[in-house]
Amino acid sequence: MPIHHLLLASSLAAMTVPMPQAAHAQEVVKPSLTIKAAKAQFRPVSFAATLPAASGTLVLPLGSEADLASRASVLPDAERAAISRALAAAEFDYKTGALSLRGIGGWDRIHVIGTGKDLSAAAVQKLGTIAGRALMKDKGPLAVLATGLPAEAVAELATGMGIGEYRSDLYQAKAREASAMAGTTIVSENGQAARALYEGRGKALIEAMAFARDLSNEPANVIYPESFVERTRAAFAGVAGVSIEALDVPAMEKLGMGSILGSGRGSARPPRMLIVRYTGRGAPSAGPVVLAGKGITFDSGGISLKAGAGMGDMKFDMSGAASVVGAVLALARSQAPVDVVAIAALSENMPDGNAARPADVLQAMNGKTIEINSTDAEGRLVLADAVAYADARLNPAAIVDMATLTGSIMTALGDDYAGLFSRHDPLADQLVKAGDVSGDALWRMPLHPSYAEDTKSTIADIKNSGASGAGAGAGAHFIGAFVKPETPWAHIDIAGMAWGGANDLKPAGSTGYGVRLLEQFVRNFQPVPKVAGE
Ligand code: BES
Ligand code: MN
Ligand code: ZN
């Protein structure tokens, strides 16, 4: 068995006396009874130039009364008149909301959605998501009357519907099987172009978001570092341009990754550093964009144990890792001309006789020593080695890390924005833009020099949490200490964005935040100068 307690390099040999190994330490405890989640179900999508015969549900997007006259001109006059009367009686404003009408013509339901005038990609995709979700109980066929809309909007509508059809009831297999849905026909005179956009990008996004959300929604007895790796390998199987490497404990020991190894010592499931690279044909050769994700498959707090109430939500603490791998999955499945690496820093934070303690000292791959102030500030420990590895080994054009890092970012930004921290303005600007375009919003936060004071240690180079104050900023500063100052780097704290109850857009659980953001960002990435930022 490897002696991975040797977390400090030989220069600190006096501190590297191995501890006795507990018999169970770092052996994978596989669940004795294997449980298996139900398969994802989405409506198959096709595009057509003309409206199919009335059957099932008709989706009718309308931005004005005039839209009814033009878009619905293919419906019999009597049906159009009935719709018009119903909309007037309901004082439908054509801006937001939806109205479902039953018993008109041969349709079981006509679902009118108010589109307003904003036909931006994010706005239209969101309309589709709400409609897709609202119509999940309609098992019959769906026809979407999308004539008069540009191909981009038509494709976004279809993409949004697929995103909206996601289900988080993973272990209610019977209920899911009983509710399989028939297909969607998107009616558009731009059907060919819309299909190309949908097949070329939208479909991959739908699947990648479902992949990321499934990983986050799965409980920690199913998804642990090794099973996260297995799921990832399965999702990328057969996709061109992809190489996958998973560093196990001995490999990480060899590289000196004492920080992630220290974070995982209390768990029976050993940590992994998962590296997924996709290089598309025609990709620029300036080095990859590296996306590093916090992959804590369960965060109990460790010896700095969390309170019991709501602790189960901490199965979501690998959402950053799920989103970075999801973004690369979307890019790879659509064969985008980009060079991108996802690093999932996977570890389980548990209390145990072998677990790291407050005041323990670890050493990361870049040689920096870390005093553990709280074992509950573990996300930054795994990311320290992930970003140091990227910086030393991958010649990155940029490093962006994504993490459910702090409760403090939730206090600051709620569930409206993820927090963005960067020393490099041109990189931050590209990320904010990608946030606006994708709908996964970002708000830039400061990296004040005082955060360096907050994380000063008297025994090591840095400590993993400050006394109090700007908690999200201190966490960002800590991660930044493991990246060279000149490497363009940004940190995104998604603790407030990754999870939530059911609403119009999603079922209870994971939001999949970050997949669309990072996919959009990497697609449009422009290299930024490698100069020390501040
Ligand atoms: N995974 C948590 C952050 C978190 C907390 C996300 C609550 C969502 C809801 C993280 O590992 C953590 O425990 N952070 C601590 C940091 C502190 C110990 C410096 C926090 O935010 O309290
Ligand atoms: Mn924690
Ligand atoms: Zn955590």
Coordinates of C-alpha atoms and ligand atoms in Angstrom, one line a residue:
M1 CA 0.0 0.0 0.0
P2 CA 1.4 3.4 -0.9
I3 CA 2.5 5.6 1.9
H4 CA 0.7 8.8 0.8
H5 CA 1.0 10.3 4.2
L6 CA 4.4 11.6 3.0
L7 CA 2.8 14.9 2.0
L8 CA 5.8 17.1 2.5
A9 CA 8.8 17.1 0.2
S10 CA 12.1 15.7 1.4
S11 CA 13.4 19.2 2.3
L12 CA 11.0 18.9 5.2
A13 CA 12.1 15.4 6.0
A14 CA 11.8 15.8 9.7
M15 CA 8.0 16.0 9.3
T16 CA 7.5 13.1 7.1
V17 CA 7.5 10.2 9.6
P18 CA 4.8 7.8 8.3
M19 CA 1.9 7.2 10.6
P20 CA 0.6 3.7 11.1
Q21 CA -2.0 2.8 8.4
A22 CA -5.5 2.0 9.5
A23 CA -6.5 -1.2 7.9
H24 CA -9.3 0.3 5.9
A25 CA -7.5 3.4 4.8
Q26 CA -7.8 4.4 1.2
E27 CA -9.4 1.2 0.1
V28 CA -12.4 1.7 -2.1
V29 CA -15.5 0.7 -0.3
K30 CA -17.8 -0.1 -3.2
P31 CA -21.5 0.0 -2.3
S32 CA -22.5 -3.6 -1.5
L33 CA -25.7 -3.3 -3.4
T34 CA -25.3 -1.5 -6.6
I35 CA -28.0 1.0 -7.3
K36 CA -28.4 2.5 -10.7
A37 CA -30.1 5.7 -11.7
A38 CA -32.7 5.8 -14.4
K39 CA -31.6 6.8 -17.9
A40 CA -32.2 10.4 -19.0
Q41 CA -35.1 10.9 -21.3
F42 CA -35.5 13.7 -23.8
R43 CA -37.9 14.1 -26.6
P44 CA -36.4 13.3 -30.0
V45 CA -36.3 16.5 -32.1
S46 CA -37.0 17.0 -35.8
F47 CA -37.3 20.0 -38.0
A48 CA -40.0 20.5 -40.7
A49 CA -41.1 23.2 -43.0
T50 CA -44.8 22.6 -42.5
L51 CA -47.0 22.0 -39.5
P52 CA -47.9 18.3 -38.9
A53 CA -51.5 17.3 -38.6
A54 CA -53.1 18.4 -35.4
S55 CA -52.3 15.9 -32.6
G56 CA -50.9 16.3 -29.1
T57 CA -49.6 19.7 -28.1
L58 CA -49.0 22.8 -30.2
V59 CA -46.5 25.4 -28.9
L60 CA -47.1 28.8 -30.2
P61 CA -44.6 31.6 -29.4
L62 CA -46.0 35.0 -29.8
G63 CA -44.4 38.5 -29.3
S64 CA -47.5 40.5 -30.3
E65 CA -51.0 40.3 -31.6
A66 CA -49.6 40.7 -35.1
D67 CA -47.6 37.5 -34.6
L68 CA -50.8 35.5 -34.2
A69 CA -52.0 36.7 -37.6
S70 CA -48.8 35.8 -39.4
R71 CA -47.3 32.9 -37.5
A72 CA -50.6 31.2 -36.9
S73 CA -51.9 31.8 -40.5
V74 CA -51.4 28.0 -41.1
L75 CA -54.1 27.2 -38.6
P76 CA -57.8 27.1 -39.7
D77 CA -59.5 30.4 -39.3
A78 CA -61.8 29.1 -36.6
E79 CA -58.9 27.9 -34.5
R80 CA -57.1 31.2 -34.8
A81 CA -60.2 33.1 -33.9
A82 CA -60.6 30.9 -30.8
I83 CA -57.0 31.5 -29.8
S84 CA -57.4 35.2 -30.3
R85 CA -60.5 35.4 -28.2
A86 CA -58.9 33.4 -25.4
L87 CA -55.8 35.6 -25.4
A88 CA -57.9 38.8 -25.3
A89 CA -60.0 37.4 -22.5
A90 CA -56.9 36.5 -20.5
E91 CA -55.4 39.9 -21.2
F92 CA -52.4 38.1 -22.4
D93 CA -49.5 40.7 -22.8
Y94 CA -47.3 38.8 -25.2
K95 CA -44.3 39.8 -23.1
T96 CA -43.9 37.0 -20.5
G97 CA -45.8 34.0 -19.2
A98 CA -47.8 31.4 -21.0
L99 CA -51.4 30.4 -21.6
S100 CA -52.5 26.9 -22.1
L101 CA -55.7 26.4 -24.1
R102 CA -57.5 23.1 -24.3
G103 CA -60.0 21.7 -26.7
I104 CA -59.2 23.8 -29.8
G105 CA -59.2 21.9 -33.1
G106 CA -57.4 18.6 -33.1
W107 CA -54.9 19.7 -30.4
D108 CA -55.0 18.3 -26.8
R109 CA -53.4 21.6 -25.8
I110 CA -52.3 24.8 -27.5
H111 CA -49.5 26.4 -25.3
V112 CA -49.0 30.0 -26.1
I113 CA -45.8 31.6 -24.8
G114 CA -45.2 35.3 -24.6
T115 CA -41.8 36.1 -26.2
G116 CA -41.6 39.8 -25.9
K117 CA -39.2 41.5 -28.3
D118 CA -35.9 40.2 -26.9
L119 CA -34.8 37.4 -29.3
S120 CA -31.2 37.2 -27.9
A121 CA -29.9 33.6 -27.6
A122 CA -30.1 33.5 -23.8
A123 CA -33.6 34.9 -23.8
V124 CA -35.0 32.6 -26.4
Q125 CA -33.3 29.6 -24.9
K126 CA -34.8 30.4 -21.5
L127 CA -38.3 30.6 -23.1
G128 CA -37.7 27.1 -24.5
T129 CA -36.5 25.8 -21.2
I130 CA -39.7 27.0 -19.4
A131 CA -41.9 25.5 -22.2
G132 CA -40.0 22.2 -22.3
R133 CA -40.4 21.8 -18.5
A134 CA -44.0 23.0 -18.5
L135 CA -45.0 20.4 -21.1
M136 CA -43.3 17.3 -19.6
K137 CA -46.6 15.8 -18.6
D138 CA -47.8 15.9 -22.2
K139 CA -46.7 12.5 -23.3
G140 CA -47.9 12.9 -26.9
P141 CA -46.1 14.7 -29.8
L142 CA -45.2 18.3 -29.6
A143 CA -45.3 20.7 -32.6
V144 CA -43.5 24.1 -32.1
L145 CA -44.7 26.7 -34.6
A146 CA -41.5 28.8 -35.0
T147 CA -42.0 30.3 -38.4
G148 CA -40.8 33.9 -39.0
L149 CA -37.9 33.4 -36.5
P150 CA -34.2 33.5 -37.5
A151 CA -32.5 30.1 -37.5
E152 CA -30.4 31.0 -34.4
A153 CA -33.6 31.6 -32.4
V154 CA -35.2 28.5 -33.6
A155 CA -32.2 26.4 -32.6
E156 CA -32.0 28.1 -29.2
L157 CA -35.7 27.4 -28.6
A158 CA -35.1 23.7 -29.3
T159 CA -32.0 23.7 -27.1
G160 CA -33.8 25.3 -24.3
M161 CA -36.6 22.8 -24.5
G162 CA -34.2 19.9 -24.1
I163 CA -32.6 21.6 -21.1
G164 CA -36.0 22.1 -19.6
E165 CA -36.8 18.4 -20.0
Y166 CA -34.1 17.4 -17.5
R167 CA -35.3 15.3 -14.5
S168 CA -33.6 14.9 -11.2
D169 CA -35.7 12.1 -9.9
L170 CA -32.8 9.7 -10.6
Y171 CA -34.1 6.9 -8.3
Q172 CA -37.7 7.0 -9.2
A173 CA -37.1 4.8 -12.2
K174 CA -40.7 3.5 -12.4
A175 CA -42.1 7.1 -12.5
R176 CA -39.6 8.0 -15.2
E177 CA -40.3 5.0 -17.4
A178 CA -44.0 5.6 -17.2
S179 CA -43.6 9.2 -18.4
A180 CA -41.6 8.7 -21.6
M181 CA -42.4 11.5 -24.0
A182 CA -43.0 11.5 -27.8
G183 CA -41.0 13.6 -30.2
T184 CA -40.9 17.4 -30.9
T185 CA -41.3 18.8 -34.4
I186 CA -40.0 22.3 -34.8
V187 CA -41.7 24.0 -37.7
S188 CA -39.6 26.6 -39.4
E189 CA -38.9 27.8 -43.0
N190 CA -35.2 27.9 -41.7
G191 CA -35.4 24.3 -40.6
Q192 CA -32.2 23.2 -42.3
A193 CA -30.1 25.9 -40.8
A194 CA -31.7 25.6 -37.4
R195 CA -31.1 21.8 -37.5
A196 CA -27.5 22.4 -38.3
L197 CA -27.1 24.7 -35.3
Y198 CA -29.0 22.4 -33.0
E199 CA -27.2 19.2 -34.1
G200 CA -23.9 21.1 -34.2
R201 CA -24.1 22.7 -30.7
G202 CA -27.4 22.7 -28.9
K203 CA -27.8 19.0 -28.6
A204 CA -24.3 18.6 -27.1
L205 CA -25.1 21.3 -24.6
I206 CA -28.3 19.6 -23.5
E207 CA -26.5 16.3 -23.0
A208 CA -23.5 17.9 -21.3
M209 CA -25.8 19.8 -18.9
A210 CA -27.6 16.6 -18.1
F211 CA -24.3 14.9 -17.5
A212 CA -23.1 17.6 -15.1
R213 CA -26.5 17.8 -13.3
D214 CA -26.7 14.0 -12.9
L215 CA -23.2 14.0 -11.3
S216 CA -24.2 16.7 -8.9
N217 CA -27.6 15.2 -8.0
E218 CA -26.1 11.7 -7.4
P219 CA -25.5 10.9 -3.8
A220 CA -22.0 10.5 -2.5
N221 CA -22.3 6.8 -2.1
V222 CA -22.7 6.6 -5.9
I223 CA -20.4 9.4 -7.0
Y224 CA -16.9 9.4 -5.4
P225 CA -13.6 10.2 -7.0
E226 CA -13.2 6.9 -8.9
S227 CA -16.8 6.7 -10.0
F228 CA -16.7 10.3 -11.2
V229 CA -13.8 9.2 -13.4
E230 CA -15.7 6.2 -14.7
R231 CA -18.7 8.3 -15.6
T232 CA -16.5 10.7 -17.4
R233 CA -14.8 8.0 -19.4
A234 CA -18.2 6.6 -20.4
A235 CA -19.5 10.0 -21.5
F236 CA -16.5 10.7 -23.7
A237 CA -16.3 7.2 -25.2
G238 CA -15.8 7.4 -29.0
V239 CA -15.6 11.2 -29.1
A240 CA -12.8 12.3 -31.4
G241 CA -9.9 14.5 -30.2
V242 CA -10.2 13.5 -26.5
S243 CA -7.5 12.1 -24.2
I244 CA -8.3 11.3 -20.6
E245 CA -5.9 10.7 -17.7
A246 CA -6.7 10.1 -14.1
L247 CA -3.9 10.5 -11.6
D248 CA -4.2 8.1 -8.7
V249 CA -2.6 8.4 -5.3
P250 CA 0.9 7.2 -6.2
A251 CA 0.9 9.4 -9.3
M252 CA -0.1 12.4 -7.2
E253 CA 2.5 11.5 -4.6
K254 CA 5.2 11.5 -7.3
L255 CA 4.1 14.9 -8.4
G256 CA 4.2 16.3 -4.9
M257 CA 0.5 17.0 -4.7
G258 CA 0.3 17.1 -0.9
S259 CA -2.5 19.5 -0.8
I260 CA -5.2 17.4 -2.5
L261 CA -3.8 14.3 -0.9
G262 CA -4.1 15.9 2.5
S263 CA -7.8 16.9 1.9
G264 CA -8.7 13.3 1.1
R265 CA -7.0 11.4 4.0
G266 CA -10.1 11.0 6.1
S267 CA -12.0 9.2 3.3
A268 CA -12.2 5.6 2.4
R269 CA -12.4 6.7 -1.2
P270 CA -9.0 7.9 -2.4
P271 CA -8.7 11.2 -4.3
R272 CA -8.1 11.5 -8.1
M273 CA -6.9 14.3 -10.3
L274 CA -8.8 13.8 -13.6
I275 CA -7.5 15.5 -16.7
V276 CA -9.6 15.6 -19.8
R277 CA -8.2 17.2 -22.9
Y278 CA -10.0 17.9 -26.1
T279 CA -8.1 19.3 -29.1
G280 CA -10.4 20.1 -32.0
R281 CA -9.3 20.2 -35.6
G282 CA -8.3 23.8 -36.5
A283 CA -7.7 24.7 -32.8
P284 CA -5.2 27.5 -32.1
S285 CA -1.8 26.3 -30.9
A286 CA -1.1 28.9 -28.2
G287 CA -1.7 26.4 -25.4
P288 CA -5.0 25.1 -24.0
V289 CA -7.6 26.9 -22.0
V290 CA -7.6 25.0 -18.7
L291 CA -10.7 24.7 -16.7
A292 CA -10.1 23.4 -13.2
G293 CA -13.1 22.3 -11.1
K294 CA -13.6 21.7 -7.3
G295 CA -14.6 18.1 -7.1
I296 CA -15.4 17.4 -3.4
T297 CA -17.7 14.5 -3.8
F298 CA -18.9 15.0 -0.2
D299 CA -18.0 17.9 2.1
S300 CA -18.7 16.9 5.7
G301 CA -16.2 19.6 6.8
G302 CA -13.8 16.9 7.9
I303 CA -12.4 17.3 11.5
S304 CA -13.8 20.9 11.4
L305 CA -17.2 19.1 11.1
K306 CA -20.2 20.9 9.6
A307 CA -23.5 21.2 11.5
G308 CA -25.9 18.3 10.7
A309 CA -28.8 20.3 9.3
G310 CA -28.6 20.4 5.5
M311 CA -25.3 18.6 5.4
G312 CA -26.6 16.3 2.7
D313 CA -26.6 19.2 0.3
M314 CA -22.8 18.9 0.4
K315 CA -23.1 16.0 -2.1
F316 CA -23.2 18.9 -4.6
D317 CA -19.7 20.1 -3.7
M318 CA -18.3 18.6 -6.9
S319 CA -20.4 20.8 -9.0
G320 CA -17.4 22.9 -10.3
A321 CA -15.7 19.7 -11.4
A322 CA -19.0 18.5 -13.1
S323 CA -19.4 21.8 -14.9
V324 CA -15.8 22.0 -16.2
V325 CA -16.0 18.4 -17.5
G326 CA -19.5 19.1 -18.8
A327 CA -18.2 22.2 -20.8
V328 CA -15.5 20.1 -22.4
L329 CA -18.0 17.4 -23.2
A330 CA -20.2 19.9 -24.9
L331 CA -17.2 21.3 -26.9
A332 CA -15.9 17.8 -27.8
R333 CA -19.3 16.3 -28.8
S334 CA -19.8 19.3 -31.1
Q335 CA -16.2 19.1 -32.4
A336 CA -15.5 22.8 -31.7
P337 CA -12.2 24.1 -33.1
V338 CA -10.7 24.7 -29.6
D339 CA -8.0 23.4 -27.3
V340 CA -9.3 22.9 -23.8
V341 CA -8.5 20.9 -20.7
A342 CA -10.8 20.1 -17.8
I343 CA -9.1 19.2 -14.6
A344 CA -11.5 17.7 -12.0
A345 CA -9.8 17.8 -8.5
L346 CA -11.7 15.0 -6.9
S347 CA -11.6 14.2 -3.2
E348 CA -14.0 13.4 -0.3
N349 CA -13.7 15.5 2.8
M350 CA -14.4 13.2 5.8
P351 CA -13.5 13.0 9.5
D352 CA -11.4 10.0 10.5
G353 CA -8.3 9.0 12.5
N354 CA -6.3 9.5 9.3
A355 CA -7.9 12.8 8.4
A356 CA -5.9 16.1 8.3
R357 CA -6.3 18.2 11.4
P358 CA -6.5 22.0 11.9
A359 CA -2.9 23.2 12.3
D360 CA -1.5 20.4 10.1
V361 CA 0.9 21.6 7.4
L362 CA 0.7 20.4 3.8
Q363 CA 2.8 21.1 0.8
A364 CA 1.4 21.7 -2.7
M365 CA 2.9 20.7 -6.0
N366 CA 4.4 24.1 -6.5
G367 CA 6.4 23.8 -3.3
K368 CA 4.3 26.2 -1.2
T369 CA 3.5 25.1 2.3
I370 CA -0.1 25.4 3.7
E371 CA -1.2 25.6 7.3
I372 CA -4.7 24.1 7.7
N373 CA -6.7 26.6 9.7
S374 CA -10.0 24.8 9.0
T375 CA -10.4 21.4 7.4
D376 CA -13.7 22.8 6.0
A377 CA -11.8 25.1 3.7
E378 CA -10.9 22.0 1.6
G379 CA -12.0 23.2 -1.9
R380 CA -9.0 25.5 -2.1
L381 CA -6.7 22.7 -1.1
V382 CA -7.7 20.5 -4.0
L383 CA -7.7 23.4 -6.4
A384 CA -4.2 24.5 -5.3
D385 CA -2.7 21.4 -6.8
A386 CA -5.0 21.5 -9.8
V387 CA -4.0 25.0 -10.9
A388 CA -0.3 24.4 -10.0
Y389 CA -0.3 21.3 -12.1
A390 CA -1.9 23.2 -15.0
D391 CA 0.6 26.0 -14.7
A392 CA 3.6 23.8 -14.5
R393 CA 2.7 21.1 -17.0
L394 CA 0.2 22.4 -19.6
N395 CA 1.5 25.8 -20.8
P396 CA -2.0 27.2 -20.4
A397 CA -3.3 30.2 -22.4
A398 CA -5.5 30.8 -19.4
I399 CA -6.6 29.0 -16.3
V400 CA -10.2 29.4 -15.0
D401 CA -11.2 27.5 -11.9
M402 CA -14.8 26.9 -10.8
A403 CA -15.8 26.0 -7.3
T404 CA -18.6 25.8 -4.8
L405 CA -16.1 27.5 -2.6
T406 CA -17.7 29.7 0.1
G407 CA -20.9 30.4 1.9
S408 CA -19.8 34.0 1.8
I409 CA -20.4 34.4 -1.9
M410 CA -24.0 33.4 -1.4
T411 CA -24.4 36.2 1.2
A412 CA -22.9 38.6 -1.3
L413 CA -24.5 37.6 -4.6
G414 CA -27.4 35.2 -3.8
D415 CA -28.5 33.1 -6.7
D416 CA -28.3 35.8 -9.3
Y417 CA -24.6 35.9 -10.0
A418 CA -21.6 33.7 -9.5
G419 CA -18.6 35.6 -8.2
L420 CA -15.7 36.3 -10.6
F421 CA -12.2 37.0 -9.3
S422 CA -9.2 37.8 -11.5
R423 CA -5.9 39.6 -11.7
H424 CA -6.3 39.8 -15.5
D425 CA -8.9 42.3 -16.8
P426 CA -8.9 41.2 -20.4
L427 CA -9.7 37.6 -19.2
A428 CA -12.3 38.8 -16.8
D429 CA -14.0 40.8 -19.5
Q430 CA -14.3 37.8 -21.8
L431 CA -15.8 35.8 -19.0
V432 CA -18.3 38.5 -18.1
K433 CA -19.3 38.7 -21.8
A434 CA -19.7 34.9 -22.0
G435 CA -21.9 35.2 -18.9
D436 CA -24.2 37.7 -20.6
V437 CA -24.4 35.7 -23.8
S438 CA -25.0 32.3 -22.2
G439 CA -27.3 33.5 -19.4
D440 CA -25.0 32.1 -16.7
A441 CA -24.4 35.5 -15.1
L442 CA -21.1 36.6 -13.5
W443 CA -20.3 39.5 -11.2
R444 CA -16.7 40.7 -10.8
M445 CA -15.4 40.8 -7.2
P446 CA -12.2 42.4 -5.9
L447 CA -8.9 40.8 -5.0
H448 CA -7.8 43.3 -2.4
P449 CA -4.2 43.1 -1.1
S450 CA -5.6 42.7 2.4
Y451 CA -6.6 39.1 1.6
A452 CA -2.9 38.2 1.6
E453 CA -2.7 39.5 5.2
D454 CA -5.8 37.5 6.1
T455 CA -4.2 34.3 5.0
K456 CA -0.7 34.8 6.4
S457 CA 0.6 31.9 8.5
T458 CA 3.3 32.0 11.2
I459 CA 4.4 28.5 10.4
A460 CA 3.9 28.0 6.7
D461 CA 3.7 30.1 3.5
I462 CA 0.0 30.5 3.6
K463 CA -3.0 29.3 5.6
N464 CA -6.2 28.0 4.1
S465 CA -8.6 30.5 5.7
G466 CA -8.7 33.9 7.3
A467 CA -10.1 34.9 10.6
S468 CA -13.3 36.4 9.2
G469 CA -14.3 39.1 6.8
A470 CA -14.2 38.8 3.1
G471 CA -14.4 35.0 3.0
A472 CA -15.0 34.6 -0.8
G473 CA -12.1 37.0 -1.5
A474 CA -9.7 35.2 0.9
G475 CA -10.6 31.9 -0.8
A476 CA -9.9 33.4 -4.2
H477 CA -6.6 34.8 -3.1
F478 CA -5.5 31.5 -1.7
I479 CA -6.1 29.7 -5.0
G480 CA -4.3 32.5 -6.9
A481 CA -1.2 31.9 -4.7
F482 CA -0.7 28.6 -6.6
V483 CA -0.7 30.2 -10.1
K484 CA 2.2 32.2 -11.5
P485 CA 1.4 35.9 -11.4
E486 CA 1.8 36.2 -15.2
T487 CA -0.5 33.3 -16.1
P488 CA -4.0 34.6 -17.0
W489 CA -6.2 33.2 -14.2
A490 CA -9.7 33.6 -13.0
H491 CA -11.7 32.0 -10.2
I492 CA -15.4 31.6 -10.3
D493 CA -17.3 30.9 -7.0
I494 CA -20.5 29.2 -7.8
A495 CA -21.6 28.2 -4.3
G496 CA -24.8 30.3 -4.6
M497 CA -25.6 29.2 -8.2
A498 CA -25.1 25.4 -8.4
W499 CA -28.1 24.2 -6.4
G500 CA -31.7 25.1 -5.7
G501 CA -35.3 24.0 -5.3
A502 CA -37.6 23.3 -8.2
N503 CA -38.8 26.3 -10.3
D504 CA -40.1 27.1 -13.8
L505 CA -36.6 26.3 -15.2
K506 CA -35.5 23.2 -13.3
P507 CA -36.4 20.4 -11.0
A508 CA -35.0 20.4 -7.4
G509 CA -31.3 20.0 -7.2
S510 CA -28.4 20.9 -9.5
T511 CA -28.7 23.8 -11.9
G512 CA -25.9 22.8 -14.2
Y513 CA -24.6 26.4 -13.8
G514 CA -21.3 26.9 -15.6
V515 CA -21.6 24.4 -18.4
R516 CA -23.0 27.0 -20.8
L517 CA -20.8 29.8 -19.5
L518 CA -17.6 27.9 -20.0
E519 CA -18.6 26.4 -23.3
Q520 CA -19.4 29.9 -24.6
F521 CA -16.2 31.3 -23.1
V522 CA -13.9 28.7 -24.6
R523 CA -15.6 28.9 -28.0
N524 CA -14.9 32.6 -28.3
F525 CA -11.6 32.8 -26.3
Q526 CA -9.0 35.2 -27.5
P527 CA -5.5 34.9 -26.0
V528 CA -4.6 37.6 -23.4
P529 CA -1.2 38.9 -22.6
K530 CA 0.8 36.8 -20.1
V531 CA 1.9 39.7 -17.8
A532 CA 1.7 39.9 -14.0
G533 CA -1.7 41.2 -13.2
E534 CA -2.9 42.7 -9.9
Ligands
BES1 N1 -18.4 23.7 0.2 C1 -18.3 24.7 1.2 C2 -19.0 26.0 0.7 C3 -20.5 26.1 0.8 C4 -21.1 26.3 2.0 C5 -21.2 26.0 -0.3 C6 -22.4 26.4 2.1 C7 -22.6 26.0 -0.3 C8 -23.2 26.2 0.9 C9 -16.9 25.0 1.5 O1 -16.0 23.9 1.4 C10 -16.8 25.5 2.8 O2 -17.1 24.8 3.8 N2 -16.4 26.8 3.0 C11 -16.3 27.4 4.2 C12 -15.0 28.2 4.2 C13 -14.5 28.6 5.6 C14 -14.2 27.4 6.4 C15 -13.3 29.4 5.4 C16 -17.5 28.4 4.3 O3 -17.9 29.1 3.3 O4 -17.9 28.6 5.4
MN2 MN -15.9 22.9 3.3
ZN3 ZN -16.6 22.4 0.2

